[in-house]
Short mmCIF file of C-alpha atoms and ligand atoms in Angstrom, two decimals:
data_model
loop_
_atom_site.label_atom_id
_atom_site.label_comp_id
_atom_site.label_asym_id
_atom_site.label_seq_id
_atom_site.Cartn_x
_atom_site.Cartn_y
_atom_site.Cartn_z
CA UNK A 1 154.75 -165.95 -92.66
CA UNK A 2 154.59 -164.84 -89.02
CA UNK A 3 152.64 -161.72 -87.99
CA UNK A 4 155.89 -159.90 -87.30
CA UNK A 5 157.35 -160.58 -90.73
CA UNK A 6 154.14 -159.46 -92.40
CA UNK A 7 154.30 -156.08 -90.67
CA UNK A 8 157.83 -155.33 -91.85
CA UNK A 9 158.86 -153.84 -95.15
CA UNK A 10 160.81 -156.69 -96.69
CA UNK A 11 161.01 -156.86 -100.48
CA UNK A 12 161.20 -159.80 -102.90
CA UNK A 13 164.97 -159.85 -102.62
CA UNK A 14 165.02 -160.04 -98.83
CA UNK A 15 166.01 -156.38 -98.35
CA UNK A 16 164.43 -154.76 -95.30
CA UNK A 17 163.49 -151.10 -95.63
CA UNK A 18 164.61 -149.21 -92.52
CA UNK A 19 165.39 -145.80 -93.94
CA UNK A 20 162.96 -143.22 -95.34
CA UNK A 21 164.05 -140.10 -97.19
CA UNK A 22 161.24 -137.61 -96.94
CA UNK A 23 161.25 -134.68 -99.35
CA UNK A 24 159.41 -131.84 -97.64
CA UNK A 25 159.40 -129.52 -100.66
CA UNK A 26 160.45 -129.53 -104.31
CA UNK A 27 161.43 -125.85 -104.05
CA UNK A 28 164.90 -124.52 -103.41
CA UNK A 29 166.78 -121.30 -102.83
CA UNK A 30 169.56 -122.49 -105.20
CA UNK A 31 169.55 -123.96 -108.72
CA UNK A 32 172.57 -126.30 -108.79
CA UNK A 33 173.27 -127.02 -112.45
CA UNK A 34 173.52 -130.81 -112.04
CA UNK A 35 170.28 -130.98 -110.05
CA UNK A 36 167.83 -128.57 -111.65
CA UNK A 37 167.09 -126.92 -114.96
CA UNK A 38 167.23 -123.14 -114.99
CA UNK A 39 163.49 -122.61 -115.29
CA UNK A 40 161.89 -125.22 -113.07
CA UNK A 41 158.14 -125.58 -112.62
CA UNK A 42 157.26 -126.26 -109.01
CA UNK A 43 154.29 -128.07 -107.55
CA UNK A 44 151.17 -126.09 -106.69
CA UNK A 45 150.53 -126.01 -102.95
CA UNK A 46 147.46 -128.26 -103.09
CA UNK A 47 149.56 -131.10 -104.47
CA UNK A 48 152.17 -130.90 -101.72
CA UNK A 49 151.62 -132.95 -98.57
CA UNK A 50 150.75 -130.84 -95.53
CA UNK A 51 152.98 -131.12 -92.46
CA UNK A 52 150.29 -133.18 -90.76
CA UNK A 53 150.17 -135.56 -93.71
CA UNK A 54 153.96 -135.91 -93.58
CA UNK A 55 153.71 -136.89 -89.92
CA UNK A 56 151.05 -139.50 -90.75
CA UNK A 57 153.20 -140.97 -93.50
CA UNK A 58 156.24 -141.05 -91.23
CA UNK A 59 154.35 -142.72 -88.40
CA UNK A 60 153.14 -145.41 -90.77
CA UNK A 61 156.68 -146.10 -91.96
CA UNK A 62 158.07 -146.26 -88.42
CA UNK A 63 155.33 -148.73 -87.47
CA UNK A 64 156.48 -150.79 -90.44
CA UNK A 65 160.09 -150.90 -89.25
CA UNK A 66 161.71 -147.67 -90.46
CA UNK A 67 164.30 -146.48 -87.92
CA UNK A 68 165.79 -143.50 -89.67
CA UNK A 69 164.20 -140.57 -91.49
CA UNK A 70 166.11 -138.02 -93.52
CA UNK A 71 164.42 -134.69 -94.21
CA UNK A 72 165.42 -133.48 -97.63
CA UNK A 73 164.06 -131.66 -100.67
CA UNK A 74 164.42 -129.45 -102.68
CA UNK A 75 165.79 -127.44 -99.84
CA UNK A 76 164.14 -128.58 -96.61
CA UNK A 77 164.80 -125.28 -94.84
CA UNK A 78 162.61 -123.31 -97.25
CA UNK A 79 159.56 -125.32 -96.17
CA UNK A 80 157.45 -123.27 -93.78
CA UNK A 81 157.06 -125.06 -90.45
CA UNK A 82 160.14 -127.25 -90.91
CA UNK A 83 161.15 -126.92 -87.24
CA UNK A 84 157.67 -127.91 -86.05
CA UNK A 85 157.73 -130.86 -88.44
CA UNK A 86 161.08 -131.98 -87.05
CA UNK A 87 159.71 -131.64 -83.55
CA UNK A 88 156.74 -133.89 -84.32
CA UNK A 89 158.79 -136.48 -86.17
CA UNK A 90 161.48 -136.75 -83.51
CA UNK A 91 158.80 -137.74 -81.03
CA UNK A 92 157.61 -140.75 -83.02
CA UNK A 93 158.15 -143.78 -80.84
CA UNK A 94 160.48 -146.26 -82.48
CA UNK A 95 162.30 -143.72 -84.66
CA UNK A 96 165.99 -143.92 -83.82
CA UNK A 97 167.35 -141.12 -85.96
CA UNK A 98 166.00 -137.97 -87.56
CA UNK A 99 168.56 -136.36 -89.86
CA UNK A 100 168.60 -133.72 -92.58
CA UNK A 101 170.36 -132.92 -95.86
CA UNK A 102 170.53 -129.19 -96.60
CA UNK A 103 172.43 -126.77 -98.78
CA UNK A 104 173.28 -124.91 -95.56
CA UNK A 105 172.24 -121.47 -96.78
CA UNK A 106 169.64 -121.00 -94.03
CA UNK A 107 171.45 -122.80 -91.22
CA UNK A 108 172.50 -119.58 -89.49
CA UNK A 109 168.80 -119.04 -88.96
CA UNK A 110 167.72 -122.63 -88.17
CA UNK A 111 170.62 -124.71 -86.78
CA UNK A 112 169.85 -124.18 -83.08
CA UNK A 113 166.12 -124.75 -83.47
CA UNK A 114 166.68 -127.91 -85.49
CA UNK A 115 168.98 -129.29 -82.81
CA UNK A 116 166.40 -128.53 -80.15
CA UNK A 117 163.67 -130.08 -82.27
CA UNK A 118 165.51 -133.39 -82.23
CA UNK A 119 167.41 -133.46 -85.53
CA UNK A 120 170.48 -135.49 -84.62
CA UNK A 121 172.75 -135.05 -87.62
CA UNK A 122 173.08 -132.79 -90.64
CA UNK A 123 174.59 -133.25 -94.09
CA UNK A 124 175.55 -130.04 -95.87
CA UNK A 125 176.09 -129.94 -99.63
CA UNK A 126 179.05 -127.95 -100.90
CA UNK A 127 180.65 -128.51 -104.28
CA UNK A 128 183.20 -125.71 -104.42
CA UNK A 129 185.20 -123.52 -102.06
CA UNK A 130 185.76 -120.89 -104.75
CA UNK A 131 183.30 -118.04 -104.49
CA UNK A 132 182.80 -117.35 -108.18
CA UNK A 133 182.62 -121.02 -109.09
CA UNK A 134 180.14 -121.71 -106.30
CA UNK A 135 177.92 -118.95 -107.65
CA UNK A 136 178.07 -120.40 -111.15
CA UNK A 137 177.43 -123.97 -110.00
CA UNK A 138 174.40 -122.95 -107.98
CA UNK A 139 173.42 -120.32 -110.61
CA UNK A 140 173.29 -117.52 -107.98
CA UNK A 141 174.23 -118.85 -104.49
CA UNK A 142 176.76 -117.24 -102.12
CA UNK A 143 179.45 -119.52 -100.72
CA UNK A 144 179.72 -117.33 -97.62
CA UNK A 145 176.17 -118.28 -96.62
CA UNK A 146 177.08 -121.96 -96.65
CA UNK A 147 180.36 -121.44 -94.78
CA UNK A 148 178.47 -119.48 -92.12
CA UNK A 149 175.85 -122.21 -92.07
CA UNK A 150 178.50 -124.85 -91.36
CA UNK A 151 179.81 -122.76 -88.46
CA UNK A 152 176.27 -122.28 -87.15
CA UNK A 153 175.67 -126.04 -87.21
CA UNK A 154 178.88 -126.63 -85.25
CA UNK A 155 177.97 -123.93 -82.72
CA UNK A 156 174.52 -125.44 -82.30
CA UNK A 157 176.24 -128.63 -81.16
CA UNK A 158 175.78 -130.88 -84.18
CA UNK A 159 178.37 -133.63 -84.28
CA UNK A 160 179.61 -135.65 -87.22
CA UNK A 161 178.47 -133.00 -89.70
CA UNK A 162 178.99 -134.39 -93.16
CA UNK A 163 179.67 -132.46 -96.33
CA UNK A 164 178.29 -133.78 -99.62
CA UNK A 165 180.13 -132.97 -102.83
CA UNK A 166 179.19 -133.88 -106.38
CA UNK A 167 182.36 -133.81 -108.48
CA UNK A 168 182.04 -132.93 -112.17
CA UNK A 169 184.85 -133.27 -114.72
CA UNK A 170 186.03 -129.92 -115.99
CA UNK A 171 183.87 -128.04 -113.50
CA UNK A 172 185.11 -128.73 -109.96
CA UNK A 173 187.29 -131.86 -110.23
CA UNK A 174 190.33 -129.78 -109.26
CA UNK A 175 188.79 -129.30 -105.79
CA UNK A 176 188.61 -132.91 -104.63
CA UNK A 177 191.62 -132.51 -102.36
CA UNK A 178 190.83 -129.02 -101.08
CA UNK A 179 187.30 -130.10 -100.14
CA UNK A 180 188.70 -133.06 -98.17
CA UNK A 181 191.30 -130.84 -96.50
CA UNK A 182 188.58 -128.36 -95.61
CA UNK A 183 186.56 -131.18 -94.02
CA UNK A 184 189.57 -132.39 -92.02
CA UNK A 185 190.57 -128.93 -90.82
CA UNK A 186 187.01 -128.23 -89.64
CA UNK A 187 186.50 -131.63 -87.99
CA UNK A 188 183.87 -132.72 -90.53
CA UNK A 189 183.17 -135.83 -92.61
CA UNK A 190 182.75 -135.67 -96.37
CA UNK A 191 181.04 -137.82 -99.01
CA UNK A 192 181.68 -137.72 -102.71
CA UNK A 193 178.58 -138.45 -104.78
CA UNK A 194 178.67 -139.51 -108.42
CA UNK A 195 176.35 -137.45 -110.59
CA UNK A 196 173.21 -139.33 -111.57
CA UNK A 197 171.22 -138.83 -114.79
CA UNK A 198 168.04 -137.55 -113.17
CA UNK A 199 166.13 -135.04 -115.28
CA UNK A 200 167.14 -132.78 -118.18
CA UNK A 201 169.36 -129.95 -116.94
CA UNK A 202 170.51 -128.01 -120.00
CA UNK A 203 173.78 -126.76 -118.48
CA UNK A 204 176.11 -129.65 -119.35
CA UNK A 205 176.22 -133.08 -120.91
CA UNK A 206 176.33 -135.52 -118.01
CA UNK A 207 178.29 -138.14 -119.94
CA UNK A 208 181.12 -135.61 -120.33
CA UNK A 209 181.25 -134.57 -116.66
CA UNK A 210 181.19 -138.03 -115.09
CA UNK A 211 183.94 -138.73 -112.55
CA UNK A 212 184.28 -142.23 -111.13
CA UNK A 213 184.69 -142.25 -107.37
CA UNK A 214 187.59 -144.68 -107.65
CA UNK A 215 189.75 -141.89 -109.08
CA UNK A 216 188.82 -139.65 -106.15
CA UNK A 217 189.64 -142.43 -103.71
CA UNK A 218 193.02 -142.99 -105.39
CA UNK A 219 193.86 -139.30 -105.24
CA UNK A 220 192.92 -138.97 -101.57
CA UNK A 221 194.79 -142.19 -100.68
CA UNK A 222 197.90 -140.80 -102.34
CA UNK A 223 197.67 -137.27 -100.95
CA UNK A 224 196.16 -137.73 -97.48
CA UNK A 225 196.12 -141.45 -96.76
CA UNK A 226 192.88 -143.36 -96.26
CA UNK A 227 192.33 -146.14 -93.73
CA UNK A 228 189.59 -148.73 -93.69
CA UNK A 229 186.64 -147.73 -91.58
CA UNK A 230 183.82 -150.09 -90.76
CA UNK A 231 180.70 -148.05 -90.41
CA UNK A 232 178.44 -150.06 -88.17
CA UNK A 233 175.19 -148.19 -88.45
CA UNK A 234 172.95 -150.78 -90.05
CA UNK A 235 170.30 -148.22 -91.01
CA UNK A 236 172.75 -146.01 -92.86
CA UNK A 237 172.66 -147.71 -96.25
CA UNK A 238 175.14 -148.27 -99.00
CA UNK A 239 177.78 -145.51 -98.62
CA UNK A 240 181.29 -146.87 -98.27
CA UNK A 241 183.39 -145.10 -95.66
CA UNK A 242 187.13 -144.66 -95.13
CA UNK A 243 188.97 -142.56 -92.57
CA UNK A 244 191.56 -139.91 -93.39
CA UNK A 245 194.77 -141.19 -91.82
CA UNK A 246 195.55 -139.65 -88.45
CA UNK A 247 192.30 -137.67 -88.28
CA UNK A 248 188.74 -138.22 -87.07
CA UNK A 249 187.27 -137.34 -90.49
CA UNK A 250 185.46 -140.01 -92.49
CA UNK A 251 185.29 -139.97 -96.25
CA UNK A 252 182.28 -141.60 -97.88
CA UNK A 253 181.92 -142.70 -101.49
CA UNK A 254 178.45 -142.90 -102.97
CA UNK A 255 179.01 -144.50 -106.34
CA UNK A 256 175.69 -145.31 -108.00
CA UNK A 257 177.21 -145.10 -111.50
CA UNK A 258 180.32 -147.23 -111.09
CA UNK A 259 179.69 -149.56 -108.19
CA UNK A 260 176.13 -150.79 -108.01
CA UNK A 261 175.09 -151.04 -104.37
CA UNK A 262 171.44 -151.91 -104.93
CA UNK A 263 171.84 -155.33 -103.28
CA UNK A 264 172.18 -153.62 -99.91
CA UNK A 265 169.56 -150.91 -100.50
CA UNK A 266 167.49 -150.37 -97.36
CA UNK A 267 165.71 -147.15 -98.30
CA UNK A 268 162.67 -145.69 -99.98
CA UNK A 269 161.74 -142.09 -100.76
CA UNK A 270 158.57 -140.08 -100.39
CA UNK A 271 158.36 -137.00 -102.59
CA UNK A 272 156.82 -133.70 -101.49
CA UNK A 273 153.65 -134.61 -103.37
CA UNK A 274 153.40 -137.88 -101.52
CA UNK A 275 154.70 -140.24 -104.14
CA UNK A 276 156.38 -143.27 -102.60
CA UNK A 277 159.36 -144.06 -104.81
CA UNK A 278 160.64 -147.55 -104.25
CA UNK A 279 163.87 -146.87 -106.16
CA UNK A 280 165.70 -143.66 -107.08
CA UNK A 281 166.42 -144.96 -110.58
CA UNK A 282 162.99 -146.34 -111.48
CA UNK A 283 159.48 -144.98 -111.69
CA UNK A 284 157.72 -147.68 -109.62
CA UNK A 285 155.68 -145.66 -107.18
CA UNK A 286 152.54 -145.41 -105.10
CA UNK A 287 150.44 -142.26 -104.65
CA UNK A 288 150.25 -141.92 -100.86
CA UNK A 289 148.60 -138.50 -101.06
CA UNK A 290 145.41 -139.85 -102.55
CA UNK A 291 145.37 -142.70 -100.04
CA UNK A 292 145.79 -140.32 -97.08
CA UNK A 293 143.14 -137.96 -98.41
CA UNK A 294 140.57 -140.55 -99.56
CA UNK A 295 141.01 -143.62 -97.35
CA UNK A 296 143.62 -142.97 -94.63
CA UNK A 297 142.84 -146.24 -92.83
CA UNK A 298 144.46 -148.15 -95.72
CA UNK A 299 147.77 -146.29 -95.58
CA UNK A 300 149.89 -148.87 -93.78
CA UNK A 301 148.47 -151.79 -95.69
CA UNK A 302 149.02 -150.06 -99.04
CA UNK A 303 152.64 -149.25 -98.18
CA UNK A 304 153.21 -152.82 -97.11
CA UNK A 305 151.65 -154.18 -100.30
CA UNK A 306 153.72 -151.84 -102.51
CA UNK A 307 157.04 -153.17 -101.32
CA UNK A 308 156.91 -156.13 -103.71
CA UNK A 309 157.27 -153.57 -106.50
CA UNK A 310 160.71 -152.44 -105.29
CA UNK A 311 162.94 -153.15 -108.31
CA UNK A 312 166.09 -155.21 -107.93
CA UNK A 313 168.32 -152.39 -109.18
CA UNK A 314 168.57 -149.15 -111.08
CA UNK A 315 169.85 -149.00 -114.67
CA UNK A 316 171.39 -145.53 -114.82
CA UNK A 317 172.89 -144.53 -118.16
CA UNK A 318 174.36 -141.00 -118.36
CA UNK A 319 173.59 -140.91 -122.11
CA UNK A 320 169.97 -141.80 -121.68
CA UNK A 321 167.78 -139.72 -119.38
CA UNK A 322 164.92 -142.13 -118.90
CA UNK A 323 164.13 -140.67 -115.49
CA UNK A 324 162.72 -137.23 -116.20
CA UNK A 325 162.23 -136.25 -112.56
CA UNK A 326 164.98 -134.05 -111.17
CA UNK A 327 166.82 -134.90 -107.95
CA UNK A 328 165.18 -131.85 -106.37
CA UNK A 329 161.76 -133.38 -106.97
CA UNK A 330 162.87 -136.78 -105.80
CA UNK A 331 164.40 -136.17 -102.40
CA UNK A 332 168.11 -136.80 -102.80
N1 SAM B 1 168.94 -129.04 -101.11
C1 SAM B 1 169.56 -129.97 -100.26
C2 SAM B 1 171.02 -130.15 -100.59
O1 SAM B 1 171.44 -129.69 -101.66
O2 SAM B 1 171.73 -130.75 -99.79
C3 SAM B 1 168.88 -131.34 -100.19
C4 SAM B 1 168.36 -131.91 -101.49
S1 SAM B 1 169.60 -132.30 -102.69
C5 SAM B 1 168.61 -132.94 -104.01
C6 SAM B 1 170.37 -133.72 -101.94
C7 SAM B 1 171.70 -134.13 -102.50
O3 SAM B 1 171.52 -134.57 -103.82
C8 SAM B 1 172.73 -133.02 -102.54
O4 SAM B 1 173.89 -133.44 -101.88
C9 SAM B 1 172.99 -132.82 -104.02
O5 SAM B 1 174.31 -132.46 -104.27
C10 SAM B 1 172.65 -134.19 -104.57
N2 SAM B 1 172.27 -134.19 -105.98
C11 SAM B 1 171.40 -133.40 -106.62
N3 SAM B 1 171.28 -133.75 -107.93
C12 SAM B 1 172.09 -134.80 -108.11
C13 SAM B 1 172.41 -135.62 -109.24
N4 SAM B 1 171.85 -135.43 -110.43
N5 SAM B 1 173.29 -136.62 -109.05
C14 SAM B 1 173.87 -136.83 -107.85
N6 SAM B 1 173.61 -136.11 -106.75
C15 SAM B 1 172.73 -135.09 -106.88
FE1 SF4 B 2 168.72 -127.14 -104.41
FE2 SF4 B 2 169.96 -129.14 -103.25
FE3 SF4 B 2 169.23 -129.34 -105.82
FE4 SF4 B 2 171.17 -127.66 -105.16
S1 SF4 B 2 171.21 -129.89 -104.95
S2 SF4 B 2 169.41 -127.19 -106.49
S3 SF4 B 2 170.57 -126.99 -103.19
S4 SF4 B 2 167.88 -129.20 -104.09
#
């Protein structure tokens, strides 16, 4: 193997890792029913990576070939110092894109600063446009905060803002079309994400709420028209994109349950406590926190060595919650 190949994150199946999703906190200002249980226990501060440690981890990954970092959580905007973190990360030489996934609640406060700090794109999660339903789905959130957050992100100059919606049968599946129409009328993109069986949630039985993305695609094709769209960003990963006919809005389908895309997986996740997860649907991991704190010089080499443990694919089964960690603790 050449020196160059050895310093890149390439797994046993020839997949090159170029995308890191970094969870900056496991805490959140909402409690979406499909993501969290009602009474969550959060990590004590000492177990959470400091901002400096997150920069070290990110630098190591960029040196190993990562080109894109997504800040996520929990809710990334509740992490103290998030703007400063973004500022430091955006300056890492070799990083092409720093992006964020947020619930949007705090964007009126942070959108401008994030833009200035070098965050280039934002995904905003929104699962309902009905005020009462939104409150129920998030257990106490206010839809108005998110709508204002979307406006704030547009005013701050963010382009290609993408909405994320998890569609659940019997809960919000009557809003597939209105969410897409909302995206189109506001000049936004939208992705539909299939619910994954991550963690016990208590609020509903996931096998009863599952909606296959193909039915969403069929509905939108019929009602709005969808055209093929070749998304050429090689670091972006497995989402499949279409374009709403006659508009600039893209529609993405993230279908982990019905259309396994693991063969093209180019990503890994680091949790807020510094656990490197090589696959969302498996527990193979490496404790980066102890490496950074005890023997920081080994960090890059340990990450490199761990990549052989990246599993070929996930085995999600909505009837069998084998992964007890919630999405909020994982970095969705
Ligand atoms: N708090 C931020 C937000 O909601 O956008 C970022 C973290 S959240 C865990 C990231 C994404 O994961 C959101 O779009 C959310 O809807 C999605 N998500 C959470 N739990 C999920 C689950 N069990 N299955 C599928 N998507 C999930
Ligand atoms: Fe919080 Fe995001 Fe999970 Fe909702 S989906 S509870 S906003 S982390």
